[in-house]
Tab-separated table of C-alpha atoms and ligand atoms in Angstrom:
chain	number	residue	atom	x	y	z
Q	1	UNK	CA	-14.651	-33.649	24.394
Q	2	UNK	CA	-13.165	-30.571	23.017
Q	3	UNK	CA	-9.749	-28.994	24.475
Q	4	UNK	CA	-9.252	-25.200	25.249
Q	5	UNK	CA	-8.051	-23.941	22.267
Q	6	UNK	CA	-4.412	-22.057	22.678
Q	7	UNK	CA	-3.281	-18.521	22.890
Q	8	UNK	CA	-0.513	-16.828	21.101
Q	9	UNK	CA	0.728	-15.528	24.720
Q	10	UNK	CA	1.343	-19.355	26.351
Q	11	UNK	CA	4.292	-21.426	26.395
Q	12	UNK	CA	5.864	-22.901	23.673
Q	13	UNK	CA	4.649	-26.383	22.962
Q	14	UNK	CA	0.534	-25.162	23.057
Q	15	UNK	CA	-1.055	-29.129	22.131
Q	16	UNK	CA	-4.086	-29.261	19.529
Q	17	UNK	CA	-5.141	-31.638	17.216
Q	18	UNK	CA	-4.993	-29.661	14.369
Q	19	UNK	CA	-3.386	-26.389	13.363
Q	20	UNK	CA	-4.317	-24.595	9.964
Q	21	UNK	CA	-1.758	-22.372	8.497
Q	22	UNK	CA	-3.228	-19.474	7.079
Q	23	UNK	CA	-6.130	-17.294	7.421
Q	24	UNK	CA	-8.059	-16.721	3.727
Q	25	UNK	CA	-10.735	-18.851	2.050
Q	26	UNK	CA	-9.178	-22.200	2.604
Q	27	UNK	CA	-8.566	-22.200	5.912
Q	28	UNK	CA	-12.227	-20.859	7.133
Q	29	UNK	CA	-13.961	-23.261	4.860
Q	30	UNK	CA	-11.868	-26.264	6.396
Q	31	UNK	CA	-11.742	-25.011	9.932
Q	32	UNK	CA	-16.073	-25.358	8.895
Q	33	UNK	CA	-15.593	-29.184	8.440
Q	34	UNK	CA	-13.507	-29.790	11.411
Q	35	UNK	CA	-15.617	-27.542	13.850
Q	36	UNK	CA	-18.786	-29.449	12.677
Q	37	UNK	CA	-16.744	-32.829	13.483
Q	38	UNK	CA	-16.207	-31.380	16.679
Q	39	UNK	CA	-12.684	-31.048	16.201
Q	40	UNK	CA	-10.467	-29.270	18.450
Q	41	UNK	CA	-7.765	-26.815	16.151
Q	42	UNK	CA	-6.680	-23.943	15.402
Q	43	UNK	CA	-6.198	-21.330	12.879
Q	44	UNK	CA	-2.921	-19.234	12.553
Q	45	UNK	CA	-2.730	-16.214	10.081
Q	46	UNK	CA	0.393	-13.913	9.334
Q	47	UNK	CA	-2.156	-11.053	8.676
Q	48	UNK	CA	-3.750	-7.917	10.721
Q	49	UNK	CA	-7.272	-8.617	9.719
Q	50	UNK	CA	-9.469	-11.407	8.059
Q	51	UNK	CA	-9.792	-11.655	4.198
Q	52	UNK	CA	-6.702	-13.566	3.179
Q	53	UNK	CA	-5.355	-12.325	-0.106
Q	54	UNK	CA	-8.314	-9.944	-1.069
Q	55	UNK	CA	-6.814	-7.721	1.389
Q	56	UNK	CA	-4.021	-7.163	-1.204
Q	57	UNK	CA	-5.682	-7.388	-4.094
Q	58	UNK	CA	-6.275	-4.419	-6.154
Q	59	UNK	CA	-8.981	-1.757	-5.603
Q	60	UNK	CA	-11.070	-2.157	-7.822
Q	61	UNK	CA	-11.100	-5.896	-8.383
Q	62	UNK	CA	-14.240	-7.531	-8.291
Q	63	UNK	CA	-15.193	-11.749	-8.664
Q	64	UNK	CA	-16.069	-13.117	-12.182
Q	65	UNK	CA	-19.287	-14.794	-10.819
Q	66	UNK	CA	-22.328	-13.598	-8.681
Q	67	UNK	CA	-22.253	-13.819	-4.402
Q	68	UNK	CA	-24.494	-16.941	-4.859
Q	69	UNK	CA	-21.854	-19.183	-6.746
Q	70	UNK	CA	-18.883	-17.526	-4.650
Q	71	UNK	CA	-19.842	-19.256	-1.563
Q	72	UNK	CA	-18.186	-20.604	1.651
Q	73	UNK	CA	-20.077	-24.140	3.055
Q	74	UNK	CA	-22.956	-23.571	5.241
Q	75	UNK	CA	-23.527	-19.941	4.203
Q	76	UNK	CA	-24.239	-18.399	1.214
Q	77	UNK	CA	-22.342	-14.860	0.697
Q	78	UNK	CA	-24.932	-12.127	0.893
Q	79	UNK	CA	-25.935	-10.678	-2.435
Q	80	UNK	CA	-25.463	-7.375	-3.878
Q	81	UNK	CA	-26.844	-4.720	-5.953
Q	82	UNK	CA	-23.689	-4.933	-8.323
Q	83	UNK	CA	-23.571	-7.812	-10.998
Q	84	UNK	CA	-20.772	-9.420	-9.510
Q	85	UNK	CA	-19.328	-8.283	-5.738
Q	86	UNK	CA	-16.368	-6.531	-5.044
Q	87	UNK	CA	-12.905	-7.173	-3.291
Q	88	UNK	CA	-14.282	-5.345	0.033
Q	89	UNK	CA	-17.146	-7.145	-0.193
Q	90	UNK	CA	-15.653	-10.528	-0.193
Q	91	UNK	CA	-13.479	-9.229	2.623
Q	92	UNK	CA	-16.664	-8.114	4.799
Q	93	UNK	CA	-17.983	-11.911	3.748
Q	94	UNK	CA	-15.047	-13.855	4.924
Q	95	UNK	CA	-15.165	-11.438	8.568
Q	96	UNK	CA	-18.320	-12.244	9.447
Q	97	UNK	CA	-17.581	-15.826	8.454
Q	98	UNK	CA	-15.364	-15.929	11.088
Q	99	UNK	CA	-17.488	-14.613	13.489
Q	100	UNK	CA	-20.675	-16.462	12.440
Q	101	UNK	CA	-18.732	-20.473	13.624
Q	102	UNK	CA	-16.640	-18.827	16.097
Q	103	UNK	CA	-13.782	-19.732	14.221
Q	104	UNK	CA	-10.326	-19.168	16.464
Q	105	UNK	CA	-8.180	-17.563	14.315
Q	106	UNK	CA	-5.156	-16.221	16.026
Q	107	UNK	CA	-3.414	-13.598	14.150
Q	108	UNK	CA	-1.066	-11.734	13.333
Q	109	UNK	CA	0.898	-15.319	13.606
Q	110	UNK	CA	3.236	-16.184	11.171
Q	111	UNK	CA	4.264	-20.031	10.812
Q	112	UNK	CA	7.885	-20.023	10.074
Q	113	UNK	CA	8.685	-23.722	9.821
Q	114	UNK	CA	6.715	-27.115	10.575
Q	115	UNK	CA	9.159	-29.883	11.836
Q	116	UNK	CA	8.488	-33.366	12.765
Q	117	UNK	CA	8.177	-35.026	16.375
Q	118	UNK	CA	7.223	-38.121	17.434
Q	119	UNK	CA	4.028	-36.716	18.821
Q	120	UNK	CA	3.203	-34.836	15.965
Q	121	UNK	CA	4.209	-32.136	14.136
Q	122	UNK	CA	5.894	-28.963	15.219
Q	123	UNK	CA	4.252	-25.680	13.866
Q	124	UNK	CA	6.969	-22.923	15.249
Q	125	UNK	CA	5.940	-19.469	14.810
Q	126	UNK	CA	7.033	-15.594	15.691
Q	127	UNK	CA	4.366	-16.308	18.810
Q	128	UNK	CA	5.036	-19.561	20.242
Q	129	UNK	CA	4.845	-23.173	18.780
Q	130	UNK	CA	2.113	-25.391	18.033
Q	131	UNK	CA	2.249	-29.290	18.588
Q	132	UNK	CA	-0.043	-30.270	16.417
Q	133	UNK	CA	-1.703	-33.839	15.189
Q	134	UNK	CA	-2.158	-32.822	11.985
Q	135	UNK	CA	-1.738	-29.862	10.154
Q	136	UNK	CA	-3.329	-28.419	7.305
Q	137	UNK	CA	-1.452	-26.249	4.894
Q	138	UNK	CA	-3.798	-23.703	3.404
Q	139	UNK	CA	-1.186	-20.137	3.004
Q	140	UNK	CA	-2.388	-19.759	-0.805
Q	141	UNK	CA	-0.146	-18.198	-3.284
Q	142	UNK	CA	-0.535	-14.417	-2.974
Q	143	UNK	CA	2.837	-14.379	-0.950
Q	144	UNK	CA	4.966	-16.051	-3.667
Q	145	UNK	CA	4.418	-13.611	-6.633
Q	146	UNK	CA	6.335	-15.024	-9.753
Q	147	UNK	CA	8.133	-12.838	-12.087
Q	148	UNK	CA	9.707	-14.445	-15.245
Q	149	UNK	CA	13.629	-13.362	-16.466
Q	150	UNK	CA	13.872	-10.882	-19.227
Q	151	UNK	CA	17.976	-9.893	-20.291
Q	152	UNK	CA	18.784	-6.789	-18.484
Q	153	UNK	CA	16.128	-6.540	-16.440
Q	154	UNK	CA	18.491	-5.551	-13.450
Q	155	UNK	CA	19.662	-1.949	-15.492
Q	156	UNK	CA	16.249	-1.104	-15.690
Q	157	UNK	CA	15.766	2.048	-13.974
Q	158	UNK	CA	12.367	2.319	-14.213
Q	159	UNK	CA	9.781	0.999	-11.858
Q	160	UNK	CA	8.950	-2.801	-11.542
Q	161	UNK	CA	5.718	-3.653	-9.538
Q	162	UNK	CA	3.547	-7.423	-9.534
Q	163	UNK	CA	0.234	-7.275	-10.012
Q	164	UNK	CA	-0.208	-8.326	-6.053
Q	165	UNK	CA	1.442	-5.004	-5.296
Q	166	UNK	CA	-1.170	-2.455	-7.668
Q	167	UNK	CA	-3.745	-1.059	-5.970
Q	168	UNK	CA	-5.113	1.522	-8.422
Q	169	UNK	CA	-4.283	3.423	-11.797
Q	170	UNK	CA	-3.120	6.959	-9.646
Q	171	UNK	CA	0.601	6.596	-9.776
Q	172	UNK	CA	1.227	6.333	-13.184
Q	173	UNK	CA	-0.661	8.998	-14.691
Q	174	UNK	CA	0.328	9.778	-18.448
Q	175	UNK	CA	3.041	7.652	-18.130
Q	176	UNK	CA	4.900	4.873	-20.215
Q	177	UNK	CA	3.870	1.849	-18.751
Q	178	UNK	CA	4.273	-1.928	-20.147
Q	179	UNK	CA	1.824	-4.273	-18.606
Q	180	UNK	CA	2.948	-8.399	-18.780
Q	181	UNK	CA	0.581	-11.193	-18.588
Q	182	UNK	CA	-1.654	-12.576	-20.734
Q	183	UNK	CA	-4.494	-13.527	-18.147
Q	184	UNK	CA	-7.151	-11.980	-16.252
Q	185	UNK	CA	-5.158	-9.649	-13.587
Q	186	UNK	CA	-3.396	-8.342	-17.007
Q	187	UNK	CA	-6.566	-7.799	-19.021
Q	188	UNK	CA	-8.263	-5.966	-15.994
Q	189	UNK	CA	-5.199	-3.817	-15.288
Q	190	UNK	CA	-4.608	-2.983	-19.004
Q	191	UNK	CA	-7.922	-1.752	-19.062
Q	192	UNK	CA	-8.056	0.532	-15.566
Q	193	UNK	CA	-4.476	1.521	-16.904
Q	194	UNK	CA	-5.241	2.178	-20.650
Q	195	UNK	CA	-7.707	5.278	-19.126
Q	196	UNK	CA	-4.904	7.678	-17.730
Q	197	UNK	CA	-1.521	6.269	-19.461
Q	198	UNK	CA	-0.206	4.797	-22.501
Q	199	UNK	CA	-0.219	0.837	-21.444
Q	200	UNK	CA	0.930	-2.002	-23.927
Q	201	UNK	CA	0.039	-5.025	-23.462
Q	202	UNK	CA	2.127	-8.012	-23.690
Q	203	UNK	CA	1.246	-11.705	-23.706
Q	204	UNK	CA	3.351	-14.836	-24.764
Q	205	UNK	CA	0.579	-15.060	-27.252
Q	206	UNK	CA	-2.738	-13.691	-28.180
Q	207	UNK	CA	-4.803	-13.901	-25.478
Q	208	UNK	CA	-7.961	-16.399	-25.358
Q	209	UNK	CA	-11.058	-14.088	-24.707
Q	210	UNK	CA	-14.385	-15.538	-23.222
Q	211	UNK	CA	-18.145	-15.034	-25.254
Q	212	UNK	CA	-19.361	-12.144	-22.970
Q	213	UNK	CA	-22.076	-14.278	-21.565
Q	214	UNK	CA	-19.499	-16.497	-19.896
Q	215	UNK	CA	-18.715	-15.643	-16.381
Q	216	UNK	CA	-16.711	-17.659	-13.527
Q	217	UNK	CA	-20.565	-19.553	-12.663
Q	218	UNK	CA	-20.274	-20.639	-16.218
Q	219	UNK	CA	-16.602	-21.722	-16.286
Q	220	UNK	CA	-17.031	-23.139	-13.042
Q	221	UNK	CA	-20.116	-25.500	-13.992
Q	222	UNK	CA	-18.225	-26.538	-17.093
Q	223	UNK	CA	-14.773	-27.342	-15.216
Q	224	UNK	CA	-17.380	-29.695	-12.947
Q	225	UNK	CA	-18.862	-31.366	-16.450
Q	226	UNK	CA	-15.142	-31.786	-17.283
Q	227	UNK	CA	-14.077	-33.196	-14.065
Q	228	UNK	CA	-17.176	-35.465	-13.513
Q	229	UNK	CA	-16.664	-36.844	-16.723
Q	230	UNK	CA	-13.176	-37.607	-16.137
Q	231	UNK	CA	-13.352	-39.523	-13.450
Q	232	UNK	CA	-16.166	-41.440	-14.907
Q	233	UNK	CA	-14.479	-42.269	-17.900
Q	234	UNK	CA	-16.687	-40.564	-20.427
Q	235	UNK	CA	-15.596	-38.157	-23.004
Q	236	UNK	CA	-15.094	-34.386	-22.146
Q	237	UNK	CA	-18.857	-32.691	-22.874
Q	238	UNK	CA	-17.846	-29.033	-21.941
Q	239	UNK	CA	-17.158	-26.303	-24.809
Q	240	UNK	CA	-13.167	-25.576	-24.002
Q	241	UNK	CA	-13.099	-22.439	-21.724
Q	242	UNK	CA	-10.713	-22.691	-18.814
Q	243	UNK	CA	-10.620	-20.277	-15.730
Q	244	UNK	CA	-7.477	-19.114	-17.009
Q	245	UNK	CA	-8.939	-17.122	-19.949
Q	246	UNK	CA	-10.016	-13.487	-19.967
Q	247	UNK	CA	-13.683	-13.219	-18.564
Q	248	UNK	CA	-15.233	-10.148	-19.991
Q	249	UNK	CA	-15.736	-8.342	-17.277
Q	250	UNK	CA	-17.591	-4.585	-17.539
Q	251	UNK	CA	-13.839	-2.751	-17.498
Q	252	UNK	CA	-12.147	-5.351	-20.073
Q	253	UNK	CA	-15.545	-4.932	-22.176
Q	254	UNK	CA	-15.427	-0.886	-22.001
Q	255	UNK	CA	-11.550	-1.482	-22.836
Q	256	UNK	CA	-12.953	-3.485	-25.711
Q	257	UNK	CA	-15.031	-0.802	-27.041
Q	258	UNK	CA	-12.298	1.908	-26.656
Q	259	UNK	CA	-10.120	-0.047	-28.774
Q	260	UNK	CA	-7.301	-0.390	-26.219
Q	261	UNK	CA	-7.416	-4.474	-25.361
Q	262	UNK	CA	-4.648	-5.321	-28.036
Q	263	UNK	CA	-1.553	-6.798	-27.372
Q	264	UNK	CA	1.688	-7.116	-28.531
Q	265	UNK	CA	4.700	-9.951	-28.367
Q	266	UNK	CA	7.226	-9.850	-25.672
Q	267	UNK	CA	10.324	-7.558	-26.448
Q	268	UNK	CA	13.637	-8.841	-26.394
Q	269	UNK	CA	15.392	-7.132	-23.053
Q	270	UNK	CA	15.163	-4.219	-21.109
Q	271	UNK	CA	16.985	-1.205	-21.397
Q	272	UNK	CA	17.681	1.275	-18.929
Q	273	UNK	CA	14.932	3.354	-19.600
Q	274	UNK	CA	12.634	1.036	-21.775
Q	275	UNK	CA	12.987	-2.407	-23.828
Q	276	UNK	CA	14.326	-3.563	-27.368
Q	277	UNK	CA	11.561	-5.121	-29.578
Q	278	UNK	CA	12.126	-8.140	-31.662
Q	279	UNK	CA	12.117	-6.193	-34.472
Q	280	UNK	CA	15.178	-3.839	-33.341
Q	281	UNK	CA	12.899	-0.783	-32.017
Q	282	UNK	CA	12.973	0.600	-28.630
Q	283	UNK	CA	10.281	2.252	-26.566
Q	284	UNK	CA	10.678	4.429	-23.012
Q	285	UNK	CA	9.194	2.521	-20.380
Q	286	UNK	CA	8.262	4.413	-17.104
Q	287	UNK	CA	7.300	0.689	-15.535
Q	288	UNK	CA	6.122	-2.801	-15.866
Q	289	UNK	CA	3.727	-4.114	-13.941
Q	290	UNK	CA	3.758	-8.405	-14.048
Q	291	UNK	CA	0.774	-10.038	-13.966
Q	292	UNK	CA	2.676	-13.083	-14.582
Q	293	UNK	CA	0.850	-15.323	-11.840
Q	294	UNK	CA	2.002	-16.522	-8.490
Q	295	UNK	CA	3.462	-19.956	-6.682
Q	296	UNK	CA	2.275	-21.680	-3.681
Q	297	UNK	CA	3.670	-19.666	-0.611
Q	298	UNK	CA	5.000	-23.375	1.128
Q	299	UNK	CA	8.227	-22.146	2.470
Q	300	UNK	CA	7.316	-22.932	6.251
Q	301	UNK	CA	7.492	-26.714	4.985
Q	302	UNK	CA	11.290	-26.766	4.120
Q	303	UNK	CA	12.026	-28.254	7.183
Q	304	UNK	CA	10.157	-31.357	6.231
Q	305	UNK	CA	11.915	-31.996	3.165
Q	306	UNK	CA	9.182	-32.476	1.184
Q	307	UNK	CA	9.010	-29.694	-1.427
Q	308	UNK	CA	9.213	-31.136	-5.480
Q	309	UNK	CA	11.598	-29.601	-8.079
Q	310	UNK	CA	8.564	-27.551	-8.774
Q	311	UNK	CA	8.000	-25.981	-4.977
Q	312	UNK	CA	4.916	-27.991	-4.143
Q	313	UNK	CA	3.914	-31.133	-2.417
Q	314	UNK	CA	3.096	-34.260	-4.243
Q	315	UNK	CA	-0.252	-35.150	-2.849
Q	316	UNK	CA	-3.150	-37.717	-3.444
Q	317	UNK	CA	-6.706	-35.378	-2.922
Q	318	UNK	CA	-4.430	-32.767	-0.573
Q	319	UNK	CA	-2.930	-35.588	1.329
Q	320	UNK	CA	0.680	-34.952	1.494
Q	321	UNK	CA	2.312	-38.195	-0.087
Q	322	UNK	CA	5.457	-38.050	2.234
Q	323	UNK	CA	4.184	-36.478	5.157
Q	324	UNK	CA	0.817	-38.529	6.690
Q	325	UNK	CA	0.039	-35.113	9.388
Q	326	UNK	CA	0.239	-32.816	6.695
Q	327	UNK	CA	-2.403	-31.834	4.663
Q	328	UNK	CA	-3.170	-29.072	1.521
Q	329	UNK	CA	-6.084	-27.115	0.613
Q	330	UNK	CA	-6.429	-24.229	-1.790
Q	331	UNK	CA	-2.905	-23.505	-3.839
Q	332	UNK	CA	-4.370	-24.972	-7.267
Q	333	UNK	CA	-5.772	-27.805	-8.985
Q	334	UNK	CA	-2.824	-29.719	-8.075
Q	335	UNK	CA	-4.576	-30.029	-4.519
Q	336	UNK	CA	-8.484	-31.048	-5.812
Q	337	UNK	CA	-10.600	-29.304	-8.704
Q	338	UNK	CA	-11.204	-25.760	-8.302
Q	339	UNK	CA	-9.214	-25.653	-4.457
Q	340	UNK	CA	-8.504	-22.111	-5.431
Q	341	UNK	CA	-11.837	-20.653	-5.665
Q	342	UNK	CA	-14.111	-19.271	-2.710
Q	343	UNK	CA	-16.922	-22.560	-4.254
Q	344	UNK	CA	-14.755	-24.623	-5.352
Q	345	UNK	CA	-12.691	-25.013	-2.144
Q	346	UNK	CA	-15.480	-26.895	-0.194
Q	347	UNK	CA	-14.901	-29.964	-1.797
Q	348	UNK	CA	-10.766	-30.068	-1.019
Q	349	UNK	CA	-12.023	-28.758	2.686
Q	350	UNK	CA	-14.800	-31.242	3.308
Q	351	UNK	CA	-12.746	-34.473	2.203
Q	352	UNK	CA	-9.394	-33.129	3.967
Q	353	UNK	CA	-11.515	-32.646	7.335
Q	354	UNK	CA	-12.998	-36.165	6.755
Q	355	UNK	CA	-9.509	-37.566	6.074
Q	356	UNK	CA	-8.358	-36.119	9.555
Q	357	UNK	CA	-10.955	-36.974	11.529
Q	358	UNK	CA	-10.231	-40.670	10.131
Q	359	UNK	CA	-6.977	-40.278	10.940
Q	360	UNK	CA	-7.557	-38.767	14.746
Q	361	UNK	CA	-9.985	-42.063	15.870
Q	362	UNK	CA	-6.657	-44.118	14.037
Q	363	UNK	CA	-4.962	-43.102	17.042
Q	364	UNK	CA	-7.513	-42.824	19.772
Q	365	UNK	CA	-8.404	-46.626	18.624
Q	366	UNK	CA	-4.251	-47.384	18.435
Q	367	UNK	CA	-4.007	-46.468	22.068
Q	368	UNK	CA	-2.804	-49.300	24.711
C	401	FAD	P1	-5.140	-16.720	0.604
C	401	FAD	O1	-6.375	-15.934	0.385
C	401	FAD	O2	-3.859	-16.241	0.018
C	401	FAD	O3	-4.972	-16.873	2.185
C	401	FAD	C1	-3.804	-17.423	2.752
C	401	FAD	C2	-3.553	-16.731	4.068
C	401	FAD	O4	-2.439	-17.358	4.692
C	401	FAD	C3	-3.178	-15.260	3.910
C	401	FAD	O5	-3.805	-14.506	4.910
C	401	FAD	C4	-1.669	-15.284	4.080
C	401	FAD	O6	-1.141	-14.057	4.502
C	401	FAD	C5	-1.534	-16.368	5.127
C	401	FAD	N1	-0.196	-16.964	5.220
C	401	FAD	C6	0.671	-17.223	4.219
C	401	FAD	N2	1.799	-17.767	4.703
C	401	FAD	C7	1.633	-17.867	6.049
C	401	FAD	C8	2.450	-18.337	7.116
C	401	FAD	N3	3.678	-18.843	6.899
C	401	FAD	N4	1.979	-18.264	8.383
C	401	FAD	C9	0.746	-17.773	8.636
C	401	FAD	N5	-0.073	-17.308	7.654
C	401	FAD	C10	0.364	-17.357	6.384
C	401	FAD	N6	-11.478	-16.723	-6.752
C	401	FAD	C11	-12.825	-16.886	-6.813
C	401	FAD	O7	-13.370	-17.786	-6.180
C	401	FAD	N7	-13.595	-16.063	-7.605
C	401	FAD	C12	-13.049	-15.049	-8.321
C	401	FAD	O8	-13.754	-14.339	-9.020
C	401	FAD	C13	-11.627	-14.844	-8.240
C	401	FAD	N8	-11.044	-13.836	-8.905
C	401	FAD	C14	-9.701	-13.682	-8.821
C	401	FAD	C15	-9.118	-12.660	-9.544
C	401	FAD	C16	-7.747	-12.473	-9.512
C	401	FAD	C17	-7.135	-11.392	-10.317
C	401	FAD	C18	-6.955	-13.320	-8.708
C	401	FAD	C19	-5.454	-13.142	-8.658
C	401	FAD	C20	-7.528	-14.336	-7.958
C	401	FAD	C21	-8.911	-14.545	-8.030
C	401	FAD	N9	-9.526	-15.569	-7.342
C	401	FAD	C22	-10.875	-15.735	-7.428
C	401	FAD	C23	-8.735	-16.550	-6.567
C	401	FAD	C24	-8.664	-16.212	-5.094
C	401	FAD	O9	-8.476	-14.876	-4.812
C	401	FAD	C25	-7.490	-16.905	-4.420
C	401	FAD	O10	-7.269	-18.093	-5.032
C	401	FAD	C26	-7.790	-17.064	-2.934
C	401	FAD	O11	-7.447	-15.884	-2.277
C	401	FAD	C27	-7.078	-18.255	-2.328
C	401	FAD	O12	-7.507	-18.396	-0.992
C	401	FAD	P2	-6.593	-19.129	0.060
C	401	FAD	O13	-7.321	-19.103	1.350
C	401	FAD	O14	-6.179	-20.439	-0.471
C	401	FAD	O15	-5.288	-18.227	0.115
């Protein structure tokens, strides 16, 4: 029989069987697998609203594959009359996702550290705490942006913004600006950019461009050849293509045609109005924006003592190695093929709902 589920507002020490840490992709489509096991848990999010990450993400982003193939389990994401949907509309999807299984999502809640007790684990946040059986992990990466060391980059006067800080082109009207990053957040904000400003772009090396045919459906269906091939033991039958290379969407095209998706080599170090090339040459810089990626967000784990040399979790499928309460969904490949994407994530969700639900009869059946 299912518990009440908990309030922000009650006592510290709230009891549920499972408590999901975050509020984007990951968590709905897992809290989906444990409401259909009839699961009692709950969802905690640090934000305002529902959407996860794509609440940050920049205006005018949109996905690299159609609604249909950049779908949640049990319902598809409604189409639209554009090719491929947009950030708001993958934020209106993921609202009414909520809504649609009644999913308790308590927010804003952030999880500040999760500690062990013998009855569980501790999930302490800046409302309460959580005494959970087992907890799942899904905060993504959009917290932890990574920006790489460049000499002198602390005299540089000019502006320095990540890519999960841009929201549009407006502020930086005909000025000098240097974007960094040779993947997809680079090649779509070199070409919004490259309309009102001068914007260079620089890559660690030139980057790898997709055919135009091949969108995220495409690399997605390959990455599943790959994988399925893999773990049968049969040679890899995909064309090479990863989902880290530059999908050719309508902006990077129309950059394309305008002549503006080049890039250049890094420079050498800042300045403290611009950077020194390799070859001794300096250019004015008004800012930089990095599109240099992002690391898992996993710092409410520290108290478990469980975080690698490089900041994640070694885990079999999700399943944190050290920690038998603790499982992770979304973050990567490093927690089950494709964890990161809106389809790809029902796999990770499905088996690490399975996984608990095993685990939760282990101790109903271990009881005197
Ligand atoms: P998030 O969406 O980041 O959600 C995690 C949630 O947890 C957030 O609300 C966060 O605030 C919250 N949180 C974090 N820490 C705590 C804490 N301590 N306590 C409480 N809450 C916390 N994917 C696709 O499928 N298709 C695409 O076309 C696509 N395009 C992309 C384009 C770009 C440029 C980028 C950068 C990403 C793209 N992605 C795409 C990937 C996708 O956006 C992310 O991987 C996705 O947002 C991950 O979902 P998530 O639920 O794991 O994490």
């Amino acid at each position: 029989m299912e518990r009440e589920t908990t309030t922000p507002n009650e006592p510290a020490g709230n009891l549920v069987d499972v408590a999901i840490i975050g509020g984007g992709q990951s968590a709905l489509a897992t809290a989906y697998f444990l409401r259909r096991a009839g699961i009692n848990y709950v969802v905690l999010d640090d934000q305002p609203a529902a959407g996860g990450a794509w609440q940050h993400a920049w205006d005018s982003l949109h996905l690299f594959s159609p609604a249909q193939w950049s779908s949640l389990p049990g319902w598809l994401m409604p189409g639209t009359s554009e090719q491929y949907p947009s950030r708001d509309h993958v934020i209106r999807y993921l609202t009414e996702y909520e809504k649609r299984y009644e999913i308790p999502v308590h927010r804003p809640v952030e999880v500040t550290s999760v500690s062990r007790r013998e009855a569980g684990l501790l999930v302490s946040t800046d409302r309460g705490d959580w005494l959970a059986k087992a907890v799942v992990s899904a905060t993504g990466t959009w917290g932890h942006p990574y920006i790489p060391d460049y000499p002198g980059q602390g005299s540089f006067e000019g502006e320095q913004l990540h890519s999960a800080h841009y929201r549009n082109p407006d502020a930086f009207h005909r000025k000098d600006v240097l974007v960094v990053g040779g993947g997809n957040s680079g090649a779509q904000i070199l070409a919004e950019l490259s309309e009102v400003c001068h914007a260079t772009w620089v890559t660690l090396e030139e980057p790898t461009f997709l055919p135009d045919e091949v969108d995220g459906r495409v690399l997605f269906e390959r990455a599943t050849a790959r994988w399925k091939a893999r773990s049968e033991g049969r040679p890899d039958p995909a064309p090479s293509g990863g989902l880290g290379d530059v999908v050719m969407v309508p902006p990077v095209r129309d950059a394309r045609e305008r002549g503006v998706l080049r890039s250049v080599r890094p420079f050498s170090h800042f300045t403290v109005d611009g950077v020194a090339w390799k070859d001794g040459t300096h250019a004015h810089v008004d800012a930089v924006i990095w599109c240099t990626g992002f690391r898992p967000a996993l710092d409410h784990l520290r108290p478990l003592h469980i975080l690698n040399d490089s900041g994640r979790v070694d885990v079999v499928d999700g399943h944190a190695m050290q920690e038998p309460r603790l499982w992770l969904v979304g973050y990567g490949e490093w927690c089950g093929f494709a964890s990161a994407t809106l389809i790809g994530v029902m796999r990770s969700a499905r088996l690490a709902a399975m996984q608990i639900n095993q685990y939760l009869n282990s101790l109903e059946e271990s009881k005197p």
